[in-house]
Amino acid sequence: MEELLQAQLDAQRAGEAYAVVTIAEASGSVPRKNGKMLVFFDGRTLGTVGGGPAEQMAKRDALAAIDAGENRFLHYNFPSPDGASCSSRLSLLVEVFQPKPLLVVFGGGHVGTSLLRLAKPTGFRALLFDDRTEEQIPEAVSLADRFVRVENVERDILNTSIPTGAFFVLCGHDHAVDGEALAAALQKSPRYIGMLASRRKIQSLFATLKER
């Protein structure tokens, strides 16, 4: 049980969707009368609800529930192996846990701080990147769920675990570092990228990316 709880906590921290599959009722000749299994968005599992075909069906249906973003109550009936009229029955509760969307802010200045102030009231978790120290941008750091100070901007963002579908806003204090942040964000499978920039800045950064 402790292993399952830790795995759930790790998934929540990583922003990964998962489902908890619990045996609610079991009758007849089933492998287990009680059990619990975690099914992660990418098909990984931990724990068991009995193994065999029933567990494979549960995994399939749990992944469908994750995709739909809804809890489900599943019922499976299995014929008796000896041909008797009494069959086995397994009922499973599937509880889906979807992470809050992640807002990734590059730059803890006035604009970044204002965005971070709005993140939690609007349902976002917030990750802040900046090449300045925590002491230089204390308010922005206090508003973020996580702060990562970067030295090599592109490399450090790429090396940070960021779930697919994050929302990026780039509002750094320097033209060059915003370009590095943009190059990294484009490689992180984002849902959205916004950048504070003049038309001239956009043209310059896009030209540089095209050359790469």
Short mmCIF file of C-alpha atoms in Angstrom, two decimals:
data_model
loop_
_atom_site.label_atom_id
_atom_site.label_comp_id
_atom_site.label_asym_id
_atom_site.label_seq_id
_atom_site.Cartn_x
_atom_site.Cartn_y
_atom_site.Cartn_z
CA MET A 1 0.00 0.00 0.00
CA GLU A 2 2.83 2.38 0.85
CA GLU A 3 4.36 1.79 -2.58
CA LEU A 4 1.07 2.67 -4.28
CA LEU A 5 0.66 5.84 -2.24
CA GLN A 6 4.20 6.95 -3.05
CA ALA A 7 3.62 6.25 -6.76
CA GLN A 8 0.46 8.38 -6.67
CA LEU A 9 2.34 11.22 -5.01
CA ASP A 10 5.14 10.96 -7.58
CA ALA A 11 2.61 11.05 -10.43
CA GLN A 12 0.91 14.13 -9.00
CA ARG A 13 4.23 15.91 -8.60
CA ALA A 14 5.18 15.01 -12.16
CA GLY A 15 1.81 16.13 -13.52
CA GLU A 16 0.90 12.68 -14.85
CA ALA A 17 -2.65 11.41 -15.22
CA TYR A 18 -3.47 8.06 -13.64
CA ALA A 19 -6.34 5.92 -12.40
CA VAL A 20 -6.80 3.89 -9.23
CA VAL A 21 -8.59 0.60 -9.94
CA THR A 22 -10.08 -1.05 -6.83
CA ILE A 23 -11.93 -4.34 -6.47
CA ALA A 24 -15.34 -3.32 -5.12
CA GLU A 25 -17.13 -6.69 -5.31
CA ALA A 26 -16.03 -10.18 -6.27
CA SER A 27 -17.92 -13.46 -6.34
CA GLY A 28 -17.33 -16.93 -7.64
CA SER A 29 -13.97 -18.24 -8.80
CA VAL A 30 -11.95 -15.06 -9.17
CA PRO A 31 -8.18 -14.80 -8.49
CA ARG A 32 -8.61 -12.10 -5.81
CA LYS A 33 -11.41 -10.85 -3.59
CA ASN A 34 -9.66 -7.55 -2.91
CA GLY A 35 -6.89 -5.61 -4.55
CA LYS A 36 -5.84 -2.30 -6.01
CA MET A 37 -3.96 -1.30 -9.15
CA LEU A 38 -2.64 1.98 -10.50
CA VAL A 39 -2.88 2.52 -14.24
CA PHE A 40 -0.82 5.39 -15.61
CA PHE A 41 -1.60 7.42 -18.74
CA ASP A 42 1.25 5.73 -20.67
CA GLY A 43 0.09 2.17 -19.91
CA ARG A 44 2.34 1.42 -16.93
CA THR A 45 0.71 -0.37 -14.02
CA LEU A 46 1.50 -0.99 -10.37
CA GLY A 47 -0.33 -3.37 -8.06
CA THR A 48 -2.86 -5.97 -9.15
CA VAL A 49 -6.55 -6.81 -9.27
CA GLY A 50 -5.91 -10.48 -9.94
CA GLY A 51 -3.94 -10.75 -13.16
CA GLY A 52 -5.00 -12.61 -16.25
CA PRO A 53 -7.68 -11.50 -18.74
CA ALA A 54 -9.65 -9.56 -16.11
CA GLU A 55 -6.66 -7.37 -15.30
CA GLN A 56 -5.96 -6.76 -18.99
CA MET A 57 -9.56 -5.67 -19.53
CA ALA A 58 -9.37 -3.46 -16.44
CA LYS A 59 -6.21 -1.81 -17.74
CA ARG A 60 -7.81 -1.19 -21.15
CA ASP A 61 -10.95 0.28 -19.62
CA ALA A 62 -8.99 2.38 -17.11
CA LEU A 63 -6.95 3.94 -19.93
CA ALA A 64 -10.23 4.77 -21.70
CA ALA A 65 -11.49 6.38 -18.48
CA ILE A 66 -8.30 8.45 -18.23
CA ASP A 67 -8.77 9.63 -21.82
CA ALA A 68 -12.37 10.57 -21.06
CA GLY A 69 -11.44 12.18 -17.74
CA GLU A 70 -14.20 10.43 -15.82
CA ASN A 71 -14.62 7.83 -13.06
CA ARG A 72 -16.25 4.52 -13.95
CA PHE A 73 -17.74 1.44 -12.30
CA LEU A 74 -16.87 -1.68 -14.28
CA HIS A 75 -18.56 -5.09 -14.16
CA TYR A 76 -17.09 -8.27 -15.65
CA ASN A 77 -18.77 -11.66 -15.80
CA PHE A 78 -16.76 -14.84 -16.44
CA PRO A 79 -18.22 -18.27 -17.20
CA SER A 80 -17.44 -21.07 -14.78
CA PRO A 81 -14.51 -23.18 -16.04
CA ASP A 82 -16.32 -26.44 -15.23
CA GLY A 83 -19.43 -25.47 -17.17
CA ALA A 84 -21.58 -24.98 -14.09
CA SER A 85 -24.38 -22.45 -14.28
CA CYS A 86 -22.85 -20.21 -11.62
CA SER A 87 -20.41 -17.69 -13.15
CA SER A 88 -17.83 -15.43 -11.55
CA ARG A 89 -18.34 -11.70 -11.23
CA LEU A 90 -15.88 -8.88 -10.67
CA SER A 91 -16.82 -5.25 -10.07
CA LEU A 92 -14.14 -2.56 -10.16
CA LEU A 93 -14.18 1.10 -9.21
CA VAL A 94 -11.99 3.27 -11.46
CA GLU A 95 -11.06 6.67 -10.02
CA VAL A 96 -9.34 9.02 -12.46
CA PHE A 97 -6.88 11.66 -11.32
CA GLN A 98 -6.05 14.37 -13.83
CA PRO A 99 -3.28 16.84 -12.95
CA LYS A 100 -3.86 20.54 -13.00
CA PRO A 101 -2.50 22.16 -16.18
CA LEU A 102 1.03 23.49 -15.87
CA LEU A 103 1.93 27.11 -16.54
CA VAL A 104 5.63 27.51 -17.30
CA VAL A 105 6.80 31.09 -16.91
CA PHE A 106 10.23 32.13 -18.14
CA GLY A 107 11.13 35.37 -16.42
CA GLY A 108 10.20 36.50 -12.94
CA GLY A 109 9.94 40.22 -13.66
CA HIS A 110 6.81 42.38 -13.52
CA VAL A 111 4.92 40.48 -16.24
CA GLY A 112 5.96 37.04 -15.00
CA THR A 113 5.04 37.90 -11.43
CA SER A 114 1.60 39.13 -12.51
CA LEU A 115 0.99 35.89 -14.39
CA LEU A 116 2.10 33.80 -11.44
CA ARG A 117 -0.27 35.73 -9.19
CA LEU A 118 -3.14 34.57 -11.44
CA ALA A 119 -2.04 30.95 -11.82
CA LYS A 120 -3.55 29.30 -8.73
CA PRO A 121 -6.92 31.16 -8.79
CA THR A 122 -7.38 30.01 -12.39
CA GLY A 123 -6.47 26.36 -11.69
CA PHE A 124 -2.84 26.15 -12.84
CA ARG A 125 0.27 24.79 -11.24
CA ALA A 126 3.21 27.10 -11.92
CA LEU A 127 6.84 26.45 -12.79
CA LEU A 128 9.17 29.45 -12.92
CA PHE A 129 12.47 29.61 -14.80
CA ASP A 130 14.86 32.54 -14.45
CA ASP A 131 18.59 33.10 -14.74
CA ARG A 132 18.50 35.33 -11.67
CA THR A 133 18.79 34.15 -8.07
CA GLU A 134 15.89 33.63 -5.69
CA GLU A 135 17.02 36.72 -3.74
CA GLN A 136 16.72 38.89 -6.86
CA ILE A 137 13.11 37.88 -7.66
CA PRO A 138 11.67 36.84 -4.28
CA GLU A 139 8.00 37.60 -4.99
CA ALA A 140 7.92 35.61 -8.23
CA VAL A 141 9.64 32.65 -6.57
CA SER A 142 7.18 32.71 -3.66
CA LEU A 143 4.21 32.55 -6.06
CA ALA A 144 5.53 29.60 -8.09
CA ASP A 145 5.04 25.97 -7.09
CA ARG A 146 8.57 25.32 -8.29
CA PHE A 147 11.53 27.53 -9.19
CA VAL A 148 14.46 26.48 -11.37
CA ARG A 149 17.37 28.81 -11.76
CA VAL A 150 18.94 28.36 -15.19
CA GLU A 151 22.50 29.05 -16.25
CA ASN A 152 22.46 27.58 -19.75
CA VAL A 153 18.86 28.49 -20.56
CA GLU A 154 18.02 26.06 -23.36
CA ARG A 155 19.90 23.14 -21.88
CA ASP A 156 18.51 23.57 -18.37
CA ILE A 157 14.89 23.87 -19.55
CA LEU A 158 15.30 20.79 -21.73
CA ASN A 159 16.74 18.87 -18.78
CA THR A 160 13.78 19.77 -16.56
CA SER A 161 10.88 17.31 -16.43
CA ILE A 162 7.87 19.09 -17.96
CA PRO A 163 4.73 17.13 -18.90
CA THR A 164 3.34 17.21 -22.41
CA GLY A 165 0.73 19.91 -22.94
CA ALA A 166 2.20 22.60 -20.69
CA PHE A 167 1.44 26.29 -21.28
CA PHE A 168 4.57 28.41 -21.77
CA VAL A 169 4.82 32.17 -21.39
CA LEU A 170 8.20 33.72 -22.19
CA CYS A 171 8.78 37.13 -20.67
CA GLY A 172 12.46 37.27 -19.80
CA HIS A 173 14.51 40.38 -19.25
CA ASP A 174 16.81 39.84 -22.22
CA HIS A 175 16.32 39.31 -25.97
CA ALA A 176 18.89 36.51 -26.20
CA VAL A 177 17.67 34.43 -23.27
CA ASP A 178 14.08 34.60 -24.51
CA GLY A 179 15.30 33.10 -27.78
CA GLU A 180 16.98 30.23 -25.93
CA ALA A 181 13.83 29.68 -23.87
CA LEU A 182 11.72 29.63 -27.03
CA ALA A 183 14.02 27.05 -28.64
CA ALA A 184 13.63 24.83 -25.58
CA ALA A 185 9.85 25.31 -25.26
CA LEU A 186 9.33 24.23 -28.88
CA GLN A 187 10.95 20.89 -28.01
CA LYS A 188 8.78 20.16 -24.95
CA SER A 189 5.49 19.28 -26.74
CA PRO A 190 3.64 22.36 -25.43
CA ARG A 191 -0.05 23.11 -25.76
CA TYR A 192 0.62 26.82 -25.98
CA ILE A 193 3.56 29.23 -26.22
CA GLY A 194 3.18 32.95 -25.71
CA MET A 195 6.07 35.41 -25.84
CA LEU A 196 6.29 39.07 -24.90
CA ALA A 197 8.01 40.62 -27.91
CA SER A 198 8.02 43.41 -30.45
CA ARG A 199 7.63 42.61 -34.14
CA ARG A 200 11.33 43.26 -34.64
CA LYS A 201 12.25 40.88 -31.82
CA ILE A 202 9.96 38.18 -33.22
CA GLN A 203 11.48 38.50 -36.69
CA SER A 204 14.99 38.28 -35.28
CA LEU A 205 14.30 35.24 -33.09
CA PHE A 206 12.42 33.39 -35.82
CA ALA A 207 15.24 34.04 -38.28
CA THR A 208 17.72 32.58 -35.81
CA LEU A 209 15.59 29.48 -35.23
CA LYS A 210 15.18 28.95 -38.97
CA GLU A 211 18.96 29.08 -39.41
CA ARG A 212 19.29 26.35 -36.77
#
